[in-house]
Amino acid sequence: MTTVTAYATPAAKAPFAKTTIERREVGPKDVRIDIAYAGICHSDIHTGRDEWGAATYPLVPGHEIAGTVAEIGAEVTTHQVGDRVGVGCLVNSCRECEHCQQGLEQYCLGKAIGTYNSTDRDGTPTYGGYSQQIVVDEHFVLHIPDALPLDQAAPLLCAGITMFSPLNHWQAGPGKKVAIVGLGGLGHMGVKIAAAMGAEVSVLSQTMSKADDGKKFGAQHYYATSDPETLTKLRGTFDLIINTVSATLPMGRYLSLLKLDGTLVNVGAPSEPLEVPVGVLMGLRRSWAGSGIGGIPETQQMLDFCAEHGLGAEIETISGEQINEAWDRVVDSDVRYRFVIDTSTF
Ligand code: NAP
Ligand code: ZN
């Protein structure tokens, strides 16, 4: 075991404090990573504040990890010491089921192991990226292309892939009208990626306060949902809507913005159920879907795509001592557009 410094929350709604955790020794297929940066995802907050239930403490969140390889196991073939690498939401899966075989490890029919708040194969709790090192099976370690700075790359490991996967699956591209609901961590990457794919992108934000940024990220249209006219005016407009909002929304009104055969994909994961009046689905053969992160091959595809198109995350870098304040700001929609923890401050 190796003792490393980390930030942990000891209980739901308790503040973070600096502590130490143990990392396993590097096994034959393991990679030890010196973590440089860890993004703060709203899922960290839902989990840490026990809004989804099933949180275990102490909790060391963080599933947007970027760093360099410090050590490799004897059988590792895909990474070398010094490589720039990333780890997202998964650190293991069964590797045998039909979904794992297709590279859809996030939909593993056996047991996918989350980067934190999960139980590892050896029965120990998994601890995430708010720490100085992590040891991960090589299969779940991604290559970060040289064109992407590590700090801007960290948020791609969750926010980036969570948007890339549905945009890819539902074929965002030229001729498609795509709306992104919520311009936070996920939303701003969604705008950048959908625009780079060639789609006509709209943002639906609560206010117009971030309209200039949205346009800079590649949106052609920007609307404030606080204006009661907006959702009425836009009925029947979009082929694809990705809802990134972390709170409940009146889904019927958002679904009505879809064209014939359009799809609204929920990636936002509020703690309360969402309701849908089914008539809105029947009215124009609309679909309401969900999508969870992405598998390992698609995550590498996303990183390569972002490198090719120069798409890093817009970040505000913070120290370990600023995590509590940053969480409050994320909840207040006061994030521009991802907080990234610099672990050298630990
Ligand atoms: P975030 O940075 O907080 O962004 C969410 C955005 O939603 C906010 O910036 C805000 O944008 C909007 N919003 C917040 N509260 C709202 C409200 N009450 N009404 C309307 N809009 C509101 O969060 P994130 O990290 O992007 O994560 C978003 C959600 O996705 C979370 O629920 C998270 O758990 C989930 N998630 C899911 C997956 C997956 O695999 N499906 C992966 C990662 C995260 P505006 O200010 O522009 O309105
Ligand atoms: Zn996340």
CSV table of C-alpha atoms and ligand atoms in Angstrom, one decimal:
chain,number,residue,atom,x,y,z
A,1,MET,CA,0.0,0.0,0.0
A,2,THR,CA,1.1,3.6,-0.7
A,3,THR,CA,-0.3,6.4,1.4
A,4,VAL,CA,-1.3,9.5,-0.6
A,5,THR,CA,-2.8,12.9,0.3
A,6,ALA,CA,-6.5,13.4,-0.6
A,7,TYR,CA,-9.5,15.6,0.1
A,8,ALA,CA,-12.4,13.8,1.6
A,9,THR,CA,-15.9,14.6,2.9
A,10,PRO,CA,-16.6,12.6,6.1
A,11,ALA,CA,-20.4,12.7,5.9
A,12,ALA,CA,-23.2,14.1,3.8
A,13,LYS,CA,-23.1,17.9,3.7
A,14,ALA,CA,-19.9,18.0,5.8
A,15,PRO,CA,-17.0,20.1,4.5
A,16,PHE,CA,-14.0,18.6,2.8
A,17,ALA,CA,-10.8,18.2,4.8
A,18,LYS,CA,-7.3,17.1,3.8
A,19,THR,CA,-6.6,13.5,4.7
A,20,THR,CA,-4.6,10.5,3.5
A,21,ILE,CA,-5.8,7.3,1.8
A,22,GLU,CA,-4.1,4.1,0.8
A,23,ARG,CA,-3.6,3.1,-2.8
A,24,ARG,CA,-2.9,-0.6,-3.7
A,25,GLU,CA,0.5,-1.6,-5.0
A,26,VAL,CA,0.7,-1.8,-8.8
A,27,GLY,CA,-0.5,-5.2,-10.1
A,28,PRO,CA,0.7,-6.8,-13.4
A,29,LYS,CA,-1.9,-4.9,-15.4
A,30,ASP,CA,-2.1,-1.7,-13.3
A,31,VAL,CA,-0.9,1.8,-14.0
A,32,ARG,CA,0.0,4.2,-11.2
A,33,ILE,CA,-0.9,7.8,-12.1
A,34,ASP,CA,0.4,11.0,-10.6
A,35,ILE,CA,-2.7,13.1,-10.7
A,36,ALA,CA,-2.1,16.7,-11.9
A,37,TYR,CA,-5.8,17.9,-12.2
A,38,ALA,CA,-9.2,16.7,-11.2
A,39,GLY,CA,-12.4,18.3,-12.5
A,40,ILE,CA,-15.4,18.9,-10.2
A,41,CYS,CA,-18.5,17.3,-11.8
A,42,HIS,CA,-22.1,18.0,-10.4
A,43,SER,CA,-22.3,14.2,-9.9
A,44,ASP,CA,-19.6,14.6,-7.2
A,45,ILE,CA,-22.0,16.9,-5.4
A,46,HIS,CA,-25.1,14.8,-5.9
A,47,THR,CA,-23.1,11.9,-4.4
A,48,GLY,CA,-21.2,13.8,-1.7
A,49,ARG,CA,-24.4,15.4,-0.4
A,50,ASP,CA,-26.2,12.0,-0.6
A,51,GLU,CA,-28.8,13.4,-2.9
A,52,TRP,CA,-28.9,10.0,-4.9
A,53,GLY,CA,-28.6,7.8,-1.8
A,54,ALA,CA,-26.1,5.0,-1.4
A,55,ALA,CA,-23.1,7.3,-0.6
A,56,THR,CA,-20.4,5.8,1.6
A,57,TYR,CA,-18.0,7.9,3.7
A,58,PRO,CA,-15.4,9.1,3.9
A,59,LEU,CA,-15.9,10.0,0.2
A,60,VAL,CA,-13.0,11.1,-2.1
A,61,PRO,CA,-14.8,12.1,-5.3
A,62,GLY,CA,-13.4,12.9,-8.7
A,63,HIS,CA,-13.9,11.1,-12.0
A,64,GLU,CA,-12.3,13.7,-14.3
A,65,ILE,CA,-8.6,12.8,-13.8
A,66,ALA,CA,-5.6,13.9,-15.8
A,67,GLY,CA,-2.0,13.2,-15.0
A,68,THR,CA,1.1,11.3,-16.0
A,69,VAL,CA,2.1,7.6,-15.6
A,70,ALA,CA,4.4,7.1,-12.6
A,71,GLU,CA,4.7,3.3,-12.7
A,72,ILE,CA,3.4,0.4,-14.7
A,73,GLY,CA,2.9,-3.3,-14.0
A,74,ALA,CA,4.9,-6.1,-15.7
A,75,GLU,CA,2.2,-7.0,-18.2
A,76,VAL,CA,1.1,-3.4,-19.1
A,77,THR,CA,1.4,-2.9,-22.9
A,78,THR,CA,-0.7,0.3,-23.6
A,79,HIS,CA,1.0,2.9,-21.4
A,80,GLN,CA,4.6,3.9,-20.4
A,81,VAL,CA,6.0,5.9,-17.6
A,82,GLY,CA,5.7,9.6,-18.4
A,83,ASP,CA,2.7,9.2,-20.7
A,84,ARG,CA,-0.1,11.8,-20.4
A,85,VAL,CA,-3.2,10.0,-19.3
A,86,GLY,CA,-6.7,10.3,-18.1
A,87,VAL,CA,-9.2,8.3,-16.0
A,88,GLY,CA,-13.0,8.9,-16.2
A,89,CYS,CA,-15.9,7.5,-14.3
A,90,LEU,CA,-15.0,3.8,-14.5
A,91,VAL,CA,-12.0,1.9,-13.2
A,92,ASN,CA,-13.2,-1.6,-14.0
A,93,SER,CA,-16.1,-3.7,-15.4
A,94,CYS,CA,-16.7,-7.5,-16.0
A,95,ARG,CA,-15.0,-7.3,-19.4
A,96,GLU,CA,-16.9,-10.4,-20.6
A,97,CYS,CA,-20.6,-9.4,-21.1
A,98,GLU,CA,-21.9,-8.4,-24.5
A,99,HIS,CA,-21.8,-4.7,-23.7
A,100,CYS,CA,-18.2,-4.8,-22.4
A,101,GLN,CA,-17.2,-6.8,-25.5
A,102,GLN,CA,-18.6,-3.9,-27.6
A,103,GLY,CA,-16.7,-1.3,-25.7
A,104,LEU,CA,-19.8,-0.2,-23.8
A,105,GLU,CA,-18.3,-0.8,-20.4
A,106,GLN,CA,-20.6,1.9,-18.9
A,107,TYR,CA,-23.5,-0.5,-19.6
A,108,CYS,CA,-21.7,-3.6,-18.2
A,109,LEU,CA,-24.2,-6.3,-17.3
A,110,GLY,CA,-21.9,-7.6,-14.6
A,111,LYS,CA,-20.3,-5.2,-12.3
A,112,ALA,CA,-18.9,-1.8,-13.5
A,113,ILE,CA,-16.8,-0.3,-10.8
A,114,GLY,CA,-17.0,3.4,-10.4
A,115,THR,CA,-13.9,5.5,-9.8
A,116,TYR,CA,-15.3,6.5,-6.4
A,117,ASN,CA,-18.1,5.4,-4.1
A,118,SER,CA,-17.8,1.9,-5.4
A,119,THR,CA,-16.4,-1.4,-4.1
A,120,ASP,CA,-13.3,-2.6,-5.9
A,121,ARG,CA,-12.6,-6.2,-6.8
A,122,ASP,CA,-10.5,-6.6,-3.6
A,123,GLY,CA,-13.5,-5.4,-1.5
A,124,THR,CA,-12.0,-2.0,-0.6
A,125,PRO,CA,-13.8,1.3,-1.4
A,126,THR,CA,-12.8,3.1,-4.5
A,127,TYR,CA,-11.5,6.7,-4.0
A,128,GLY,CA,-11.4,9.2,-6.9
A,129,GLY,CA,-9.3,12.0,-8.2
A,130,TYR,CA,-9.4,14.5,-5.4
A,131,SER,CA,-6.1,12.9,-4.5
A,132,GLN,CA,-2.4,12.8,-5.6
A,133,GLN,CA,-2.3,9.4,-7.1
A,134,ILE,CA,-4.5,6.6,-8.3
A,135,VAL,CA,-3.8,3.0,-9.4
A,136,VAL,CA,-6.0,1.8,-12.3
A,137,ASP,CA,-6.2,-1.3,-14.6
A,138,GLU,CA,-4.6,-0.2,-17.9
A,139,HIS,CA,-7.8,-0.9,-19.9
A,140,PHE,CA,-9.5,2.1,-18.1
A,141,VAL,CA,-6.6,4.5,-18.6
A,142,LEU,CA,-7.0,6.9,-21.6
A,143,HIS,CA,-4.3,8.6,-23.7
A,144,ILE,CA,-4.5,12.4,-23.6
A,145,PRO,CA,-3.2,13.8,-26.9
A,146,ASP,CA,-0.3,16.3,-26.8
A,147,ALA,CA,-2.6,19.0,-28.3
A,148,LEU,CA,-4.7,19.1,-25.1
A,149,PRO,CA,-3.3,20.8,-22.0
A,150,LEU,CA,-3.9,18.4,-19.0
A,151,ASP,CA,-5.9,20.9,-17.0
A,152,GLN,CA,-8.3,21.5,-19.9
A,153,ALA,CA,-8.4,17.8,-20.7
A,154,ALA,CA,-9.5,16.6,-17.2
A,155,PRO,CA,-13.2,17.7,-17.6
A,156,LEU,CA,-13.4,15.8,-20.9
A,157,LEU,CA,-13.1,12.5,-19.0
A,158,CYS,CA,-16.7,12.9,-17.8
A,159,ALA,CA,-18.3,16.1,-19.1
A,160,GLY,CA,-16.8,15.6,-22.6
A,161,ILE,CA,-17.7,12.0,-23.1
A,162,THR,CA,-21.2,12.4,-21.5
A,163,MET,CA,-22.0,14.9,-24.3
A,164,PHE,CA,-20.0,13.3,-27.1
A,165,SER,CA,-21.6,9.9,-26.7
A,166,PRO,CA,-25.3,11.0,-27.3
A,167,LEU,CA,-24.3,13.5,-29.9
A,168,ASN,CA,-22.5,10.8,-31.7
A,169,HIS,CA,-25.2,8.1,-31.2
A,170,TRP,CA,-28.0,10.4,-32.4
A,171,GLN,CA,-25.9,11.7,-35.2
A,172,ALA,CA,-25.5,15.4,-34.6
A,173,GLY,CA,-24.0,16.9,-37.7
A,174,PRO,CA,-24.7,19.1,-40.7
A,175,GLY,CA,-28.4,19.8,-41.2
A,176,LYS,CA,-29.3,18.9,-37.6
A,177,LYS,CA,-30.7,21.4,-35.2
A,178,VAL,CA,-29.4,20.6,-31.7
A,179,ALA,CA,-30.3,22.3,-28.5
A,180,ILE,CA,-28.3,22.0,-25.3
A,181,VAL,CA,-30.3,22.8,-22.1
A,182,GLY,CA,-28.1,24.3,-19.3
A,183,LEU,CA,-24.7,25.9,-19.9
A,184,GLY,CA,-22.6,24.4,-17.1
A,185,GLY,CA,-19.8,21.9,-17.2
A,186,LEU,CA,-21.5,19.3,-19.4
A,187,GLY,CA,-23.5,21.9,-21.4
A,188,HIS,CA,-20.5,24.0,-22.5
A,189,MET,CA,-18.7,20.9,-23.8
A,190,GLY,CA,-21.9,19.9,-25.5
A,191,VAL,CA,-22.0,23.2,-27.4
A,192,LYS,CA,-18.4,22.9,-28.5
A,193,ILE,CA,-18.6,19.3,-29.6
A,194,ALA,CA,-22.0,19.6,-31.4
A,195,ALA,CA,-20.7,22.7,-33.2
A,196,ALA,CA,-17.5,20.9,-34.2
A,197,MET,CA,-19.6,18.0,-35.5
A,198,GLY,CA,-21.3,20.6,-37.8
A,199,ALA,CA,-24.7,20.8,-36.2
A,200,GLU,CA,-26.7,24.1,-35.8
A,201,VAL,CA,-26.5,24.6,-32.1
A,202,SER,CA,-28.9,26.4,-29.7
A,203,VAL,CA,-28.4,27.0,-26.0
A,204,LEU,CA,-31.4,27.0,-23.6
A,205,SER,CA,-30.1,28.7,-20.4
A,206,GLN,CA,-32.0,30.2,-17.5
A,207,THR,CA,-30.9,33.7,-18.4
A,208,MET,CA,-29.0,35.5,-21.2
A,209,SER,CA,-26.0,36.2,-18.9
A,210,LYS,CA,-23.8,33.7,-20.7
A,211,ALA,CA,-25.0,34.4,-24.2
A,212,ASP,CA,-21.6,35.8,-25.4
A,213,ASP,CA,-19.8,32.7,-24.1
A,214,GLY,CA,-22.3,30.4,-25.7
A,215,LYS,CA,-21.8,32.0,-29.1
A,216,LYS,CA,-18.0,31.9,-28.6
A,217,PHE,CA,-18.3,28.1,-27.9
A,218,GLY,CA,-20.1,27.7,-31.2
A,219,ALA,CA,-23.8,28.2,-30.6
A,220,GLN,CA,-25.7,30.0,-33.3
A,221,HIS,CA,-28.7,30.8,-31.1
A,222,TYR,CA,-29.2,31.4,-27.4
A,223,TYR,CA,-32.4,31.6,-25.5
A,224,ALA,CA,-33.4,32.4,-21.9
A,225,THR,CA,-35.9,29.9,-20.5
A,226,SER,CA,-36.9,32.5,-17.8
A,227,ASP,CA,-38.7,34.3,-20.6
A,228,PRO,CA,-42.2,32.6,-20.6
A,229,GLU,CA,-42.4,33.1,-24.4
A,230,THR,CA,-39.2,31.2,-25.2
A,231,LEU,CA,-40.6,27.6,-24.9
A,232,THR,CA,-43.8,28.5,-26.7
A,233,LYS,CA,-42.0,30.2,-29.6
A,234,LEU,CA,-39.6,27.2,-30.1
A,235,ARG,CA,-42.2,24.4,-30.3
A,236,GLY,CA,-41.3,21.9,-33.0
A,237,THR,CA,-37.8,23.3,-33.7
A,238,PHE,CA,-35.2,20.7,-32.8
A,239,ASP,CA,-34.0,17.3,-34.1
A,240,LEU,CA,-32.1,16.6,-30.9
A,241,ILE,CA,-32.1,18.1,-27.4
A,242,ILE,CA,-29.6,17.2,-24.7
A,243,ASN,CA,-30.9,18.1,-21.2
A,244,THR,CA,-27.9,18.6,-18.8
A,245,VAL,CA,-29.9,20.2,-16.0
A,246,SER,CA,-29.2,18.9,-12.5
A,247,ALA,CA,-32.7,19.8,-11.2
A,248,THR,CA,-36.2,18.9,-12.3
A,249,LEU,CA,-37.7,20.6,-15.3
A,250,PRO,CA,-41.3,20.6,-16.8
A,251,MET,CA,-40.4,17.9,-19.3
A,252,GLY,CA,-43.6,18.2,-21.4
A,253,ARG,CA,-42.7,21.7,-22.3
A,254,TYR,CA,-39.1,20.8,-23.3
A,255,LEU,CA,-40.3,17.7,-25.3
A,256,SER,CA,-42.7,20.0,-27.2
A,257,LEU,CA,-39.6,21.7,-28.7
A,258,LEU,CA,-38.8,18.6,-30.7
A,259,LYS,CA,-39.7,18.1,-34.4
A,260,LEU,CA,-41.3,15.0,-35.8
A,261,ASP,CA,-39.2,12.0,-34.8
A,262,GLY,CA,-37.0,14.2,-32.6
A,263,THR,CA,-35.3,12.9,-29.5
A,264,LEU,CA,-34.6,14.5,-26.1
A,265,VAL,CA,-31.8,12.9,-24.3
A,266,ASN,CA,-31.5,13.3,-20.6
A,267,VAL,CA,-28.0,13.3,-19.2
A,268,GLY,CA,-28.9,15.6,-16.2
A,269,ALA,CA,-29.6,13.4,-13.2
A,270,PRO,CA,-31.8,15.2,-10.7
A,271,SER,CA,-32.5,13.4,-7.4
A,272,GLU,CA,-36.3,13.7,-7.9
A,273,PRO,CA,-38.1,11.8,-10.8
A,274,LEU,CA,-39.1,13.7,-13.9
A,275,GLU,CA,-42.6,13.5,-15.2
A,276,VAL,CA,-43.8,13.4,-18.8
A,277,PRO,CA,-47.3,14.0,-20.1
A,278,VAL,CA,-47.2,11.2,-22.8
A,279,GLY,CA,-49.4,13.1,-25.3
A,280,VAL,CA,-46.4,15.3,-26.2
A,281,LEU,CA,-44.5,12.1,-27.2
A,282,MET,CA,-47.5,10.8,-29.3
A,283,GLY,CA,-48.1,14.2,-30.9
A,284,LEU,CA,-45.0,14.1,-33.2
A,285,ARG,CA,-43.7,10.6,-32.6
A,286,ARG,CA,-41.1,12.1,-30.3
A,287,SER,CA,-38.7,10.1,-28.1
A,288,TRP,CA,-37.3,10.7,-24.7
A,289,ALA,CA,-34.0,8.9,-23.9
A,290,GLY,CA,-31.2,8.7,-21.4
A,291,SER,CA,-27.5,8.3,-21.9
A,292,GLY,CA,-24.7,7.5,-19.4
A,293,ILE,CA,-21.1,8.6,-19.9
A,294,GLY,CA,-19.4,6.5,-22.6
A,295,GLY,CA,-17.3,3.4,-23.0
A,296,ILE,CA,-13.5,3.3,-23.2
A,297,PRO,CA,-13.1,3.2,-27.0
A,298,GLU,CA,-15.6,6.1,-27.4
A,299,THR,CA,-13.9,8.1,-24.7
A,300,GLN,CA,-10.6,7.8,-26.6
A,301,GLN,CA,-12.4,8.7,-29.8
A,302,MET,CA,-13.8,11.8,-28.0
A,303,LEU,CA,-10.3,12.8,-26.7
A,304,ASP,CA,-8.8,12.5,-30.2
A,305,PHE,CA,-11.8,14.5,-31.7
A,306,CYS,CA,-11.3,17.3,-29.1
A,307,ALA,CA,-7.6,17.4,-29.8
A,308,GLU,CA,-8.1,17.6,-33.5
A,309,HIS,CA,-10.7,20.4,-33.1
A,310,GLY,CA,-8.9,22.2,-30.3
A,311,LEU,CA,-11.7,21.7,-27.8
A,312,GLY,CA,-10.5,22.0,-24.2
A,313,ALA,CA,-12.8,22.7,-21.3
A,314,GLU,CA,-13.2,26.3,-20.1
A,315,ILE,CA,-11.8,26.0,-16.6
A,316,GLU,CA,-11.2,27.8,-13.3
A,317,THR,CA,-8.3,26.2,-11.4
A,318,ILE,CA,-8.6,26.0,-7.7
A,319,SER,CA,-6.6,24.6,-4.7
A,320,GLY,CA,-7.7,21.8,-2.4
A,321,GLU,CA,-8.8,24.3,0.2
A,322,GLN,CA,-11.3,25.9,-2.3
A,323,ILE,CA,-13.3,22.7,-2.9
A,324,ASN,CA,-16.1,23.6,-0.5
A,325,GLU,CA,-16.6,27.0,-2.0
A,326,ALA,CA,-16.5,25.6,-5.5
A,327,TRP,CA,-19.2,23.1,-4.8
A,328,ASP,CA,-21.5,25.9,-3.6
A,329,ARG,CA,-20.8,27.9,-6.7
A,330,VAL,CA,-21.6,24.9,-9.0
A,331,VAL,CA,-25.0,24.4,-7.2
A,332,ASP,CA,-25.7,28.2,-7.7
A,333,SER,CA,-25.0,27.8,-11.5
A,334,ASP,CA,-22.0,30.1,-10.9
A,335,VAL,CA,-19.4,28.0,-12.7
A,336,ARG,CA,-17.5,29.2,-15.8
A,337,TYR,CA,-17.5,26.4,-16.8
A,338,ARG,CA,-15.7,23.7,-14.9
A,339,PHE,CA,-13.7,23.9,-11.7
A,340,VAL,CA,-10.4,21.9,-11.9
A,341,ILE,CA,-8.5,21.1,-8.7
A,342,ASP,CA,-4.7,21.5,-9.0
A,343,THR,CA,-3.5,18.6,-6.9
A,344,SER,CA,0.0,20.2,-6.5
A,345,THR,CA,-1.7,22.5,-3.9
A,346,PHE,CA,-2.4,19.5,-1.6
B,1,NAP,P1,-23.5,22.0,-13.8
B,1,NAP,O1,-22.1,22.5,-14.2
B,1,NAP,O2,-24.0,22.5,-12.5
B,1,NAP,O3,-24.5,22.4,-15.0
B,1,NAP,C1,-25.9,22.3,-14.9
B,1,NAP,C2,-26.5,23.5,-15.5
B,1,NAP,O4,-27.9,23.4,-15.5
B,1,NAP,C3,-26.3,24.8,-14.7
B,1,NAP,O5,-25.0,25.5,-15.0
B,1,NAP,C4,-27.4,25.7,-15.2
B,1,NAP,O6,-27.2,26.2,-16.5
B,1,NAP,C5,-28.6,24.6,-15.3
B,1,NAP,N1,-29.4,24.6,-14.1
B,1,NAP,C6,-29.1,24.3,-12.9
B,1,NAP,N2,-30.1,24.4,-12.0
B,1,NAP,C7,-31.2,24.6,-12.8
B,1,NAP,C8,-32.6,24.8,-12.6
B,1,NAP,N3,-33.1,24.7,-11.3
B,1,NAP,N4,-33.4,25.1,-13.6
B,1,NAP,C9,-32.9,25.2,-14.9
B,1,NAP,N5,-31.6,25.0,-15.2
B,1,NAP,C10,-30.8,24.8,-14.2
B,1,NAP,O7,-23.6,20.4,-13.7
B,1,NAP,P2,-22.8,19.4,-14.7
B,1,NAP,O8,-21.6,18.9,-14.0
B,1,NAP,O9,-22.8,19.8,-16.1
B,1,NAP,O10,-23.9,18.1,-14.5
B,1,NAP,C11,-25.2,18.3,-14.9
B,1,NAP,C12,-26.0,17.1,-14.6
B,1,NAP,O11,-25.6,16.0,-15.3
B,1,NAP,C13,-25.9,16.6,-13.1
B,1,NAP,O12,-27.2,16.2,-12.7
B,1,NAP,C14,-24.9,15.5,-13.2
B,1,NAP,O13,-25.1,14.6,-12.1
B,1,NAP,C15,-25.4,14.8,-14.5
B,1,NAP,N6,-24.3,14.0,-15.1
B,1,NAP,C16,-24.8,12.9,-15.8
B,1,NAP,C17,-23.9,12.1,-16.4
B,1,NAP,C18,-24.4,11.0,-17.2
B,1,NAP,O14,-23.6,10.1,-17.5
B,1,NAP,N7,-25.6,11.0,-17.7
B,1,NAP,C19,-22.5,12.4,-16.4
B,1,NAP,C20,-22.1,13.5,-15.7
B,1,NAP,C21,-23.0,14.3,-15.1
B,1,NAP,P3,-27.7,27.7,-16.9
B,1,NAP,O15,-27.1,28.6,-15.9
B,1,NAP,O16,-27.2,27.8,-18.3
B,1,NAP,O17,-29.2,27.6,-16.8
B,2,ZN,ZN,-19.2,13.3,-13.9
